[in-house]
């Protein structure tokens, strides 16, 4: 506080007296808290909920940790800390254990249950949603819920879970929402205030460690912005613009760019293309300039692995003898639980050698245990260069001094698309370690198609909008009906962020309609004719014009249809010629206003349809779902409205995109004859989502009852899909059996090498799908009865072995 004026010091001292808990907490931290962190802590101490939107690496989690601290001050109070990913949950679990001790902190991630009744429990958001619907006793005493990375609410696959939790949490629970910087934080905060009560919105766009932007070209790091113009001016470095223009006047243009303009650079024009440095050279350059450790973002798993191999072949070694000894010690300790025979299958020895060199890959295809080791070694500054996909940018604590982007486009599953400003911000947000670095560095590598102005635009726009992906599901519907009844359930759904945003859009559309109607009245006045009703005359002209255009285009129409059209056109011409306005000397002047009138009237009609489509859109979807559930006898009418049946009660505990299919399969007894391994294979077919068009030879599928159960399940899926579409619902994707043979083999105890060969996928991917299979089997073991319940439990245990069972937590 030495740099503050006397009045500022007085104000700070007064705030400290008003917020003693915040002040004491701040004094315990390693860093002086930033103003946005202090504001968040003060809001919590004052009893309010809080939304904190700040850049990656700014320290938002401090506010969440203060909520945990507050809960621990009062005996009997609890705090839940939710994250979108198990890796983040594991990391936060370890951090909070270090602060409060192992006996006070629990972890619930679906496949891991450690001390679940502790006062502080870290969990994935889905676990909390399921606890709320089940009315879990663990909710008693809950005072604070931290929702880390709450911008996941926009995720189209999982985002609805965040809204469900926010809507259904007990009213007395204070919510701490931590988000990346989004451009509509105030809108999201307004919604939180509406559904949760008093919520303070705190937005910070200041990075704690400034970020320097560079372009790697001609073997050097060139500043992206002109340093002489000052940071505020954000003018692109003229040297980069000259470099681009030096290629025949359009240096950085791609061939497609030149082709679109219809010309090429003249053959005599000197082309001075900057040579692209290979990765070992880039690492050595960063090392010389003291810019390691670095994360290289490569939007391809194969590219990440190839980059590590390239560095290994070059002979680059970034570690000292002492660091290599430490790496060996950590690796040995972390993988000691893995079966010896699996290590060679997993490429362990080569992977370990790469770590000892100080380089590693990090992507979803890696075994989770290996990813955790990479993260730990990077945090300890033992690994100096990591080649990663963008999943690393999503919240995991791996800040670097430098982030390198080799390309500014990625494959989205269908085509190569440019990364968005939000993605650029998220990726480069990893650069700059608080308390270690004076500044972080973002490096974009030069390519022939690189446009410095486009890079500058990405780097300057630091926000992106948060849009709801909420949609009702069958499971949600039966839970809402059971707890609240139909009318109250509709009210709850209409309080979702999805409807909040739609309603706000409706307000804007309604304003546009009102303005357009005012203009319409002006047009009507401007085209008024003393000889008659010019609006009527203009309408005849417009219909005639539309029919003439249609007749000239629709040459394939039948003779009868064309004759009918011609008769109508002839009738309209006669009406137009007989109309009194046809003889007006100002007819064409009026007609110009008339054309504007009809065009605007058509636009108003479109806007009105948009308003009708958006108003109550979430509740209408809910009604369609209820219609399907009623037709299948999951809900039934009562004197009070609707109630769930016995089948509906079972569906309450079935979660996932296939909730209706699973519930119906159980009710019809389609899986009762399956042994544990076959049930695991079928569960895998229900959860597995292929990355591309995959097929499996039917002869490779498990024999016996499995094939019969699969055929019956696929037939049921087809009938349910037809039913959903009849009721205006989108339906679900067809089952994928590509992974079923491998999962069947794994559940029967086959060796890892054989299973991965049949699966044709990386170990990390297999583990992820195995854990999703386990999650469904766990649900089946609870909701099914008799032999099927026992088969589900046995199948779960059979799948949860070896690399699937391993967890460092």
XYZ file of C-alpha atoms in Angstrom, residues 74-744:
671
model
C -18.526 -22.087 10.637
C -18.907 -25.631 12.036
C -21.337 -27.723 10.029
C -21.149 -25.652 6.855
C -19.990 -27.192 3.572
C -18.570 -26.006 0.271
C -18.651 -27.823 -3.077
C -16.102 -26.989 -5.745
C -17.237 -28.061 -9.218
C -15.158 -28.290 -12.390
C -15.989 -29.388 -15.952
C -13.259 -32.044 -16.165
C -11.985 -34.870 -13.980
C -8.390 -33.697 -14.495
C -9.286 -30.285 -13.054
C -11.174 -31.922 -10.187
C -8.178 -34.089 -9.347
C -5.873 -31.068 -9.397
C -8.140 -28.953 -7.191
C -8.639 -31.885 -4.812
C -4.895 -32.128 -4.203
C -4.573 -28.348 -3.747
C -7.369 -28.174 -1.170
C -6.039 -31.234 0.654
C -2.735 -29.389 1.076
C -4.627 -26.501 2.720
C -7.262 -28.237 4.864
C -5.957 -31.776 5.310
C -7.004 -35.121 3.820
C -9.835 -35.720 6.309
C -11.619 -32.443 5.386
C -11.591 -32.732 1.570
C -13.426 -35.219 -0.663
C -13.516 -36.018 -4.375
C -16.467 -37.227 -6.498
C -15.915 -37.640 -10.247
C -18.254 -40.445 -11.179
C -15.586 -43.137 -11.221
C -13.798 -41.891 -8.086
C -15.382 -41.554 -4.647
C -13.064 -40.346 -1.893
C -14.424 -39.021 1.404
C -17.694 -37.903 -0.211
C -19.173 -36.677 3.103
C -16.316 -34.264 3.796
C -17.003 -30.571 4.468
C -15.212 -29.602 1.244
C -15.954 -31.799 -1.776
C -14.521 -31.322 -5.259
C -16.656 -32.814 -8.028
C -17.571 -32.645 -11.674
C -20.679 -30.608 -12.424
C -22.634 -33.691 -13.526
C -22.126 -35.284 -10.093
C -23.664 -32.249 -8.380
C -26.603 -32.234 -10.802
C -27.275 -35.903 -10.030
C -27.048 -35.244 -6.282
C -29.612 -32.435 -6.547
C -32.085 -34.596 -8.478
C -31.587 -37.495 -6.060
C -32.131 -35.229 -3.033
C -28.820 -36.406 -1.581
C -28.298 -35.991 2.157
C -24.841 -34.620 1.316
C -26.559 -31.336 0.381
C -27.409 -30.657 4.035
C -25.282 -27.829 5.397
C -24.192 -26.759 1.913
C -23.399 -23.060 2.025
C -21.234 -22.323 -1.040
C -20.920 -23.832 -4.524
C -18.011 -22.788 -6.710
C -18.583 -23.315 -10.436
C -15.154 -23.114 -12.051
C -15.006 -22.525 -15.820
C -18.725 -21.673 -15.830
C -18.433 -20.557 -19.462
C -18.697 -24.294 -20.226
C -22.408 -23.499 -20.017
C -22.088 -22.746 -23.749
C -20.869 -26.289 -24.534
C -23.508 -27.846 -26.783
C -23.031 -31.327 -25.351
C -22.705 -30.673 -21.609
C -23.650 -27.039 -21.086
C -27.210 -27.728 -19.956
C -25.872 -29.333 -16.759
C -24.529 -25.963 -15.549
C -27.928 -24.341 -15.970
C -29.691 -27.225 -14.222
C -27.413 -26.844 -11.201
C -27.763 -23.058 -11.089
C -31.574 -23.249 -11.307
C -32.070 -26.100 -8.818
C -29.557 -25.363 -6.070
C -31.286 -24.536 -2.761
C -31.972 -20.814 -2.565
C -29.786 -20.287 0.500
C -26.637 -21.552 -1.239
C -24.288 -18.790 -2.365
C -22.933 -19.321 -5.873
C -19.405 -18.418 -6.988
C -19.289 -18.453 -10.815
C -15.807 -18.216 -12.329
C -15.640 -17.493 -16.056
C -13.204 -16.594 -18.769
C -13.636 -13.052 -20.048
C -16.898 -13.043 -22.011
C -18.399 -10.103 -23.823
C -21.854 -10.487 -22.244
C -20.872 -11.013 -18.601
C -23.418 -8.409 -17.505
C -26.227 -10.272 -19.308
C -25.198 -13.554 -17.669
C -24.947 -11.762 -14.322
C -28.441 -10.332 -14.750
C -29.763 -13.861 -15.264
C -27.876 -15.162 -12.210
C -29.345 -12.305 -10.192
C -32.832 -13.243 -11.419
C -32.583 -16.963 -10.559
C -30.188 -16.932 -7.565
C -30.864 -13.608 -5.921
C -28.339 -10.907 -5.050
C -25.363 -11.506 -7.384
C -22.466 -9.131 -7.938
C -20.817 -9.096 -11.369
C -17.073 -8.444 -11.363
C -15.295 -8.144 -14.702
C -11.557 -7.737 -15.163
C -9.802 -7.563 -18.519
C -6.355 -7.013 -17.044
C -3.803 -9.794 -17.243
C -1.627 -10.031 -14.134
C 1.367 -10.714 -16.383
C 1.474 -8.537 -19.546
C 1.508 -10.435 -22.843
C 3.993 -9.634 -25.585
C 2.873 -10.659 -29.097
C 5.408 -11.851 -31.680
C 5.551 -13.324 -35.164
C 8.389 -15.788 -35.821
C 9.778 -14.955 -39.265
C 13.219 -14.887 -40.886
C 14.688 -16.721 -37.905
C 13.742 -13.986 -35.449
C 10.898 -12.912 -33.193
C 9.362 -9.786 -34.712
C 6.923 -7.760 -32.568
C 3.361 -8.020 -33.855
C 2.624 -4.421 -32.888
C 4.697 -1.334 -33.606
C 6.418 -0.624 -30.280
C 7.059 3.004 -31.234
C 3.316 3.654 -31.621
C 2.630 2.567 -28.044
C 0.558 -0.345 -26.810
C -2.687 1.605 -26.830
C -2.371 2.364 -30.553
C -2.075 -1.358 -31.424
C -0.603 -0.569 -34.841
C 0.739 -3.564 -36.747
C 4.515 -3.688 -37.094
C 5.400 -2.128 -40.457
C 8.204 -4.648 -40.956
C 5.653 -7.473 -40.958
C 3.504 -5.620 -43.492
C 6.564 -5.076 -45.721
C 7.456 -8.745 -45.366
C 3.982 -9.720 -46.534
C 4.001 -7.274 -49.453
C 7.516 -8.324 -50.560
C 6.070 -11.448 -52.179
C 5.328 -9.847 -55.524
C 3.247 -7.217 -53.798
C 1.122 -9.826 -51.955
C 3.770 -11.686 -50.050
C 1.725 -13.712 -47.650
C -1.107 -14.526 -50.022
C -1.974 -18.107 -50.649
C -2.330 -19.432 -54.169
C -6.104 -19.372 -53.691
C -5.949 -15.667 -52.782
C -4.064 -14.858 -55.975
C -6.376 -17.014 -58.048
C -9.430 -15.208 -56.666
C -7.946 -11.914 -57.836
C -7.230 -13.461 -61.252
C -3.498 -12.730 -61.352
C -0.162 -14.080 -60.178
C 3.017 -12.256 -59.225
C 5.061 -11.458 -62.319
C 7.752 -14.080 -62.911
C 10.519 -11.478 -62.711
C 9.415 -10.272 -59.263
C 11.914 -11.382 -56.587
C 10.209 -13.652 -54.062
C 11.916 -13.519 -50.684
C 9.961 -16.188 -48.815
C 11.000 -16.432 -45.138
C 12.322 -19.880 -44.401
C 10.172 -21.706 -41.857
C 12.212 -22.904 -38.898
C 11.775 -26.486 -37.794
C 10.756 -27.221 -34.210
C 14.194 -27.997 -32.762
C 15.432 -24.675 -34.164
C 12.469 -22.846 -32.636
C 13.158 -24.452 -29.246
C 16.833 -23.461 -29.442
C 15.866 -19.884 -30.393
C 13.490 -19.662 -27.421
C 16.168 -21.122 -25.166
C 18.731 -18.528 -26.272
C 16.265 -15.737 -25.550
C 15.320 -17.210 -22.152
C 11.724 -17.870 -23.273
C 11.384 -21.453 -22.058
C 9.339 -23.252 -20.775
C 7.025 -23.105 -23.774
C 3.794 -24.716 -24.894
C 3.459 -25.358 -28.628
C -0.199 -25.620 -29.584
C -0.676 -28.012 -32.501
C -4.293 -28.796 -33.411
C -3.617 -32.469 -34.058
C -2.655 -35.348 -31.783
C -0.559 -36.918 -34.523
C 1.157 -33.562 -35.019
C 1.999 -33.375 -31.296
C 3.560 -36.861 -31.297
C 5.465 -36.161 -34.522
C 6.818 -32.920 -33.049
C 8.267 -34.786 -30.051
C 9.838 -37.377 -32.377
C 11.346 -34.592 -34.484
C 12.929 -32.989 -31.418
C 14.255 -36.362 -30.224
C 15.836 -37.112 -33.629
C 17.521 -33.700 -33.623
C 19.355 -34.574 -30.401
C 18.017 -31.548 -28.479
C 18.354 -31.990 -24.707
C 16.955 -29.314 -22.394
C 17.685 -30.847 -18.988
C 20.679 -31.104 -16.690
C 21.925 -34.352 -15.133
C 20.249 -33.457 -11.826
C 16.947 -32.682 -13.561
C 17.039 -36.024 -15.385
C 17.519 -37.859 -12.091
C 14.539 -36.015 -10.614
C 12.409 -36.822 -13.678
C 13.243 -40.546 -13.374
C 12.317 -40.513 -9.695
C 8.937 -38.843 -10.281
C 8.067 -41.033 -13.273
C 8.919 -44.236 -11.400
C 6.778 -43.209 -8.437
C 3.782 -42.176 -10.560
C 3.575 -45.237 -12.810
C 4.492 -47.918 -10.266
C 0.846 -49.066 -10.141
C 0.700 -49.782 -13.879
C 1.120 -53.447 -14.900
C 4.665 -54.121 -16.125
C 3.425 -55.929 -19.246
C 1.422 -52.850 -20.307
C 4.314 -50.390 -20.209
C 5.852 -51.551 -23.495
C 2.423 -51.437 -25.171
C 2.039 -47.831 -24.034
C 5.429 -46.787 -25.441
C 6.606 -46.098 -21.901
C 10.377 -46.262 -22.471
C 10.365 -43.897 -25.414
C 7.998 -41.555 -23.560
C 10.287 -41.590 -20.511
C 13.328 -40.808 -22.678
C 11.503 -37.809 -24.157
C 10.675 -36.549 -20.659
C 14.318 -36.854 -19.668
C 15.167 -34.649 -22.646
C 12.682 -32.071 -21.318
C 10.031 -32.468 -24.049
C 6.577 -34.076 -24.066
C 3.237 -34.272 -25.850
C -0.095 -33.567 -24.125
C -3.392 -34.593 -25.733
C -6.513 -36.661 -25.108
C -4.985 -39.768 -26.692
C -2.401 -40.023 -23.914
C -3.057 -42.289 -20.978
C -4.421 -40.058 -18.170
C -1.568 -41.202 -15.889
C 0.966 -40.030 -18.484
C -0.782 -36.664 -18.896
C -0.695 -36.113 -15.137
C 3.051 -36.805 -15.087
C 3.621 -34.319 -17.924
C 1.607 -31.685 -16.048
C 3.547 -32.236 -12.832
C 6.955 -32.140 -14.535
C 6.025 -28.984 -16.439
C 4.851 -27.274 -13.255
C 8.179 -28.204 -11.625
C 10.056 -26.683 -14.608
C 11.602 -30.062 -15.449
C 9.895 -30.396 -18.836
C 10.681 -27.295 -20.904
C 8.702 -27.806 -24.137
C 5.227 -29.344 -24.422
C 3.456 -29.965 -27.735
C -0.254 -29.883 -26.952
C -3.717 -29.789 -28.450
C -6.088 -27.037 -27.363
C -7.572 -29.162 -24.562
C -4.597 -28.126 -22.427
C -5.854 -24.526 -22.497
C -9.046 -25.455 -20.652
C -8.204 -24.591 -17.090
C -5.393 -27.025 -16.212
C -2.700 -25.267 -14.196
C 0.165 -25.346 -16.695
C 1.325 -21.767 -17.265
C 4.383 -21.258 -19.472
C 6.688 -18.358 -20.229
C 5.858 -18.652 -23.945
C 3.019 -20.018 -26.050
C 3.721 -20.849 -29.708
C 0.946 -21.182 -32.293
C 2.155 -22.961 -35.412
C -1.093 -22.285 -37.283
C -4.163 -20.124 -36.805
C -6.650 -22.655 -38.130
C -7.831 -26.045 -36.979
C -9.976 -28.945 -38.165
C -13.436 -28.794 -36.542
C -14.499 -32.286 -37.623
C -15.760 -31.134 -41.017
C -13.357 -28.537 -42.385
C -10.339 -26.429 -41.524
C -11.563 -23.202 -39.929
C -9.775 -20.169 -38.441
C -9.526 -20.091 -34.667
C -11.777 -17.522 -33.014
C -10.645 -14.521 -30.945
C -11.918 -16.369 -27.861
C -9.818 -19.442 -28.682
C -6.756 -17.270 -29.357
C -7.226 -15.581 -25.987
C -7.675 -18.928 -24.216
C -4.555 -20.422 -25.813
C -2.243 -17.460 -25.342
C -3.607 -17.015 -21.805
C -1.225 -19.796 -20.740
C 1.755 -17.477 -21.354
C 3.170 -15.706 -18.317
C 3.646 -17.264 -14.872
C 2.489 -15.042 -12.058
C 5.261 -14.406 -9.543
C 7.886 -15.814 -11.951
C 7.652 -13.913 -15.241
C 7.661 -10.178 -15.775
C 5.813 -10.774 -19.030
C 4.411 -13.639 -21.077
C 5.072 -14.191 -24.768
C 2.745 -15.315 -27.552
C 4.488 -16.400 -30.761
C 2.730 -17.006 -34.080
C 4.842 -18.772 -36.709
C 4.951 -17.239 -40.162
C 3.184 -19.064 -43.001
C 2.705 -18.004 -46.623
C -0.959 -17.279 -45.928
C -0.362 -15.299 -42.739
C -1.933 -11.836 -42.615
C -0.415 -9.686 -39.829
C -3.567 -7.548 -39.727
C -5.707 -10.651 -39.096
C -3.350 -11.793 -36.320
C -3.536 -8.332 -34.763
C -7.332 -8.518 -34.869
C -7.258 -11.872 -33.047
C -4.850 -10.519 -30.459
C -6.826 -7.323 -29.879
C -10.288 -8.850 -29.435
C -10.185 -10.495 -26.060
C -13.822 -11.408 -25.542
C -16.411 -13.767 -26.896
C -20.118 -14.165 -26.100
C -21.533 -16.738 -23.694
C -24.620 -18.319 -25.257
C -26.822 -20.925 -23.616
C -26.955 -24.486 -24.971
C -29.725 -25.516 -22.569
C -32.361 -28.008 -23.737
C -34.775 -30.159 -21.734
C -34.140 -33.926 -21.592
C -36.346 -36.886 -20.652
C -34.464 -37.382 -17.395
C -34.822 -33.685 -16.560
C -38.529 -33.797 -17.387
C -39.399 -36.706 -15.052
C -37.339 -35.172 -12.255
C -39.073 -31.811 -12.649
C -42.552 -33.378 -12.852
C -41.872 -35.493 -9.776
C -40.604 -32.572 -7.710
C -42.723 -29.661 -8.937
C -45.563 -30.758 -11.228
C -46.056 -29.581 -14.805
C -46.907 -25.906 -14.371
C -44.149 -25.165 -11.884
C -41.715 -27.181 -14.053
C -42.583 -25.006 -17.062
C -41.963 -21.893 -14.973
C -38.568 -23.247 -13.930
C -37.598 -23.971 -17.535
C -38.722 -20.513 -18.565
C -36.215 -19.179 -16.018
C -33.303 -20.817 -17.888
C -30.547 -18.688 -19.384
C -31.603 -20.004 -22.807
C -35.074 -18.491 -22.420
C -33.622 -15.369 -20.766
C -31.478 -14.773 -23.853
C -34.347 -15.594 -26.205
C -36.621 -13.178 -24.351
C -34.000 -10.449 -24.536
C -33.735 -11.085 -28.258
C -37.526 -10.837 -28.432
C -37.355 -7.430 -26.748
C -34.926 -6.289 -29.430
C -37.066 -7.733 -32.228
C -40.196 -6.129 -30.786
C -38.416 -2.775 -30.787
C -37.432 -3.314 -34.438
C -41.057 -4.198 -35.294
C -42.295 -1.026 -33.584
C -39.757 1.126 -35.480
C -40.619 -0.640 -38.753
C -44.353 -0.100 -38.191
C -43.691 3.611 -37.655
C -41.809 3.673 -40.968
C -44.630 1.700 -42.589
C -47.118 4.401 -41.621
C -44.797 6.991 -43.184
C -44.538 4.996 -46.431
C -48.313 4.605 -46.511
C -48.708 8.356 -46.176
C -46.058 9.037 -48.859
C -47.777 6.807 -51.425
C -51.276 8.156 -50.732
C -53.085 9.034 -53.960
C -56.042 11.418 -54.333
C -57.522 9.138 -57.022
C -57.936 6.020 -54.887
C -56.447 3.399 -52.537
C -52.843 3.204 -53.713
C -51.989 0.477 -51.164
C -54.555 -1.738 -52.897
C -53.197 -0.778 -56.346
C -49.599 -1.383 -55.216
C -50.600 -4.789 -53.860
C -52.002 -5.797 -57.263
C -48.792 -4.655 -58.992
C -46.643 -6.575 -56.506
C -48.607 -9.831 -56.883
C -48.414 -9.521 -60.656
C -44.666 -8.870 -60.564
C -44.090 -11.879 -58.292
C -46.114 -14.152 -60.605
C -44.221 -12.926 -63.685
C -40.877 -13.689 -62.026
C -42.096 -17.119 -60.942
C -43.396 -17.909 -64.424
C -40.046 -17.093 -66.011
C -38.167 -19.345 -63.572
C -40.575 -22.226 -62.988
C -40.349 -23.730 -66.492
C -40.800 -27.279 -65.175
C -44.357 -26.645 -63.938
C -47.187 -28.655 -65.490
C -49.199 -27.207 -68.352
C -52.282 -26.916 -66.142
C -50.318 -25.126 -63.423
C -48.808 -22.655 -65.916
C -52.215 -21.983 -67.505
C -53.682 -21.333 -64.067
C -50.881 -18.879 -63.400
C -51.366 -17.126 -66.756
C -55.091 -16.751 -66.112
C -54.362 -15.153 -62.747
C -51.812 -12.777 -64.304
C -54.322 -11.736 -66.987
C -56.946 -11.060 -64.323
C -54.494 -8.937 -62.319
C -53.536 -6.870 -65.399
C -57.189 -6.081 -66.079
C -57.771 -5.092 -62.413
C -54.662 -2.905 -62.445
C -55.661 -1.118 -65.651
C -59.184 -0.489 -64.354
C -57.970 0.764 -60.968
C -58.399 4.593 -60.612
C -54.783 5.020 -59.436
C -53.510 3.587 -62.741
C -54.231 6.903 -64.487
C -52.573 9.082 -61.817
C -49.789 11.277 -63.295
C -47.695 10.633 -60.105
C -48.294 6.884 -60.312
C -44.609 5.831 -60.540
C -43.580 8.182 -57.753
C -46.262 6.638 -55.540
C -45.225 3.184 -56.754
C -41.657 3.637 -55.496
C -43.035 4.302 -52.016
C -45.424 1.405 -52.488
C -42.526 -0.966 -53.231
C -40.799 0.120 -50.024
C -44.080 -0.335 -48.152
C -44.577 -3.955 -49.257
C -40.920 -4.880 -48.733
C -41.008 -3.517 -45.179
C -44.348 -5.206 -44.510
C -42.805 -8.534 -45.548
C -39.839 -7.934 -43.221
C -42.209 -7.153 -40.344
C -43.970 -10.460 -40.984
C -40.644 -12.306 -40.751
C -39.768 -10.570 -37.481
C -43.164 -11.440 -36.025
C -42.570 -15.103 -36.884
C -39.180 -14.917 -35.140
C -40.856 -13.523 -32.031
C -43.456 -16.292 -32.083
C -40.698 -18.883 -32.486
C -38.642 -17.597 -29.563
C -41.294 -16.840 -26.969
C -41.635 -19.845 -24.676
C -39.344 -21.918 -26.913
C -37.787 -23.916 -24.042
C -41.168 -24.698 -22.482
C -42.539 -25.784 -25.880
C -39.680 -28.269 -26.202
C -40.518 -29.495 -22.692
C -44.171 -30.004 -23.731
C -43.080 -32.125 -26.699
C -40.931 -34.265 -24.429
C -43.866 -34.710 -22.063
C -46.036 -35.805 -25.000
C -43.524 -38.556 -25.814
C -43.290 -39.588 -22.161
C -47.077 -39.681 -21.869
C -47.380 -41.828 -24.982
C -44.880 -44.286 -23.490
C -46.501 -44.193 -20.013
C -43.634 -42.541 -18.126
C -46.020 -39.822 -16.956
C -49.776 -39.950 -16.461
C -52.542 -37.387 -15.876
C -53.861 -36.854 -12.352
C -56.331 -34.468 -10.749
C -53.404 -32.165 -9.935
C -51.878 -32.319 -13.434
C -49.170 -34.872 -14.263
C -47.330 -37.459 -12.186
C -44.571 -39.922 -13.011
C -45.301 -43.654 -13.225
C -43.092 -46.465 -11.908
C -41.215 -46.380 -15.222
C -40.746 -42.624 -14.811
C -39.364 -43.157 -11.323
C -36.698 -45.435 -12.784
C -35.837 -42.922 -15.509
C -35.134 -40.325 -12.795
C -31.836 -42.123 -12.150
C -30.784 -42.634 -15.791
C -28.569 -39.842 -17.140
C -27.140 -39.220 -20.590
C -28.200 -38.672 -24.185
C -29.664 -42.189 -24.379
C -31.850 -41.894 -21.275
C -35.093 -42.832 -23.063
C -33.529 -45.726 -24.994
C -31.913 -47.137 -21.830
C -35.156 -46.827 -19.846
C -37.225 -48.504 -22.566
C -34.674 -51.304 -23.047
C -34.812 -52.046 -19.333
C -38.594 -51.947 -19.271
C -38.826 -54.335 -22.237
C -36.213 -56.688 -20.783
C -33.960 -56.582 -23.852
C -30.716 -57.129 -21.931
C -31.659 -59.696 -19.273
C -29.812 -62.588 -20.965
C -26.475 -60.781 -21.311
C -23.376 -61.862 -19.396
C -21.192 -59.126 -17.821
C -18.791 -58.796 -20.786
C -21.616 -58.669 -23.346
C -23.491 -56.089 -21.260
C -20.320 -53.985 -21.120
C -20.016 -54.221 -24.918
C -23.640 -53.141 -25.366
C -23.238 -50.269 -22.872
C -20.188 -49.173 -24.846
C -22.286 -49.117 -28.044
C -24.721 -46.772 -26.307
C -22.124 -44.240 -25.117
C -19.495 -44.406 -27.878
C -19.378 -41.505 -30.342
C -17.089 -42.213 -33.328
C -14.738 -39.452 -34.422
C -15.329 -40.298 -38.072
C -17.327 -42.717 -40.205
C -16.423 -46.005 -38.595
C -17.790 -49.443 -39.301
C -17.250 -52.887 -37.851
C -17.484 -56.263 -39.507
C -20.646 -57.835 -38.025
C -18.690 -61.076 -37.707
C -16.386 -59.351 -35.195
C -19.239 -58.599 -32.782
C -19.632 -60.838 -29.710
C -21.654 -63.956 -30.465
C -24.691 -65.381 -28.728
C -27.231 -63.240 -26.848
C -25.271 -60.023 -27.574
C -26.241 -59.945 -31.251
C -29.887 -60.621 -30.491
C -29.957 -57.913 -27.785
C -28.177 -55.472 -30.104
C -30.662 -56.086 -32.932
C -33.605 -55.583 -30.569
C -32.033 -52.414 -29.144
C -31.396 -50.997 -32.628
C -34.975 -51.769 -33.630
C -36.212 -50.024 -30.478
C -33.981 -47.035 -31.242
C -35.509 -46.776 -34.723
C -39.067 -46.792 -33.348
C -38.217 -44.207 -30.674
C -36.493 -42.023 -33.260
C -39.628 -42.073 -35.433
C -41.772 -41.211 -32.398
C -39.534 -38.286 -31.436
C -39.571 -36.848 -34.934
C -43.361 -37.180 -35.086
C -43.483 -34.942 -32.005
C -41.085 -32.358 -33.447
C -38.005 -33.525 -31.495
C -34.590 -33.975 -33.137
C -34.035 -37.659 -32.248
C -30.639 -39.228 -31.503
C -27.794 -40.724 -33.510
C -27.779 -44.390 -34.468
C -25.821 -46.714 -32.149
C -22.136 -47.224 -32.950
C -20.733 -50.727 -32.379
C -17.179 -49.941 -33.565
C -15.695 -50.240 -30.085
C -17.924 -53.091 -28.859
C -15.574 -55.976 -29.844
C -12.618 -54.356 -28.061
C -14.667 -53.552 -24.943
C -15.957 -57.140 -24.874
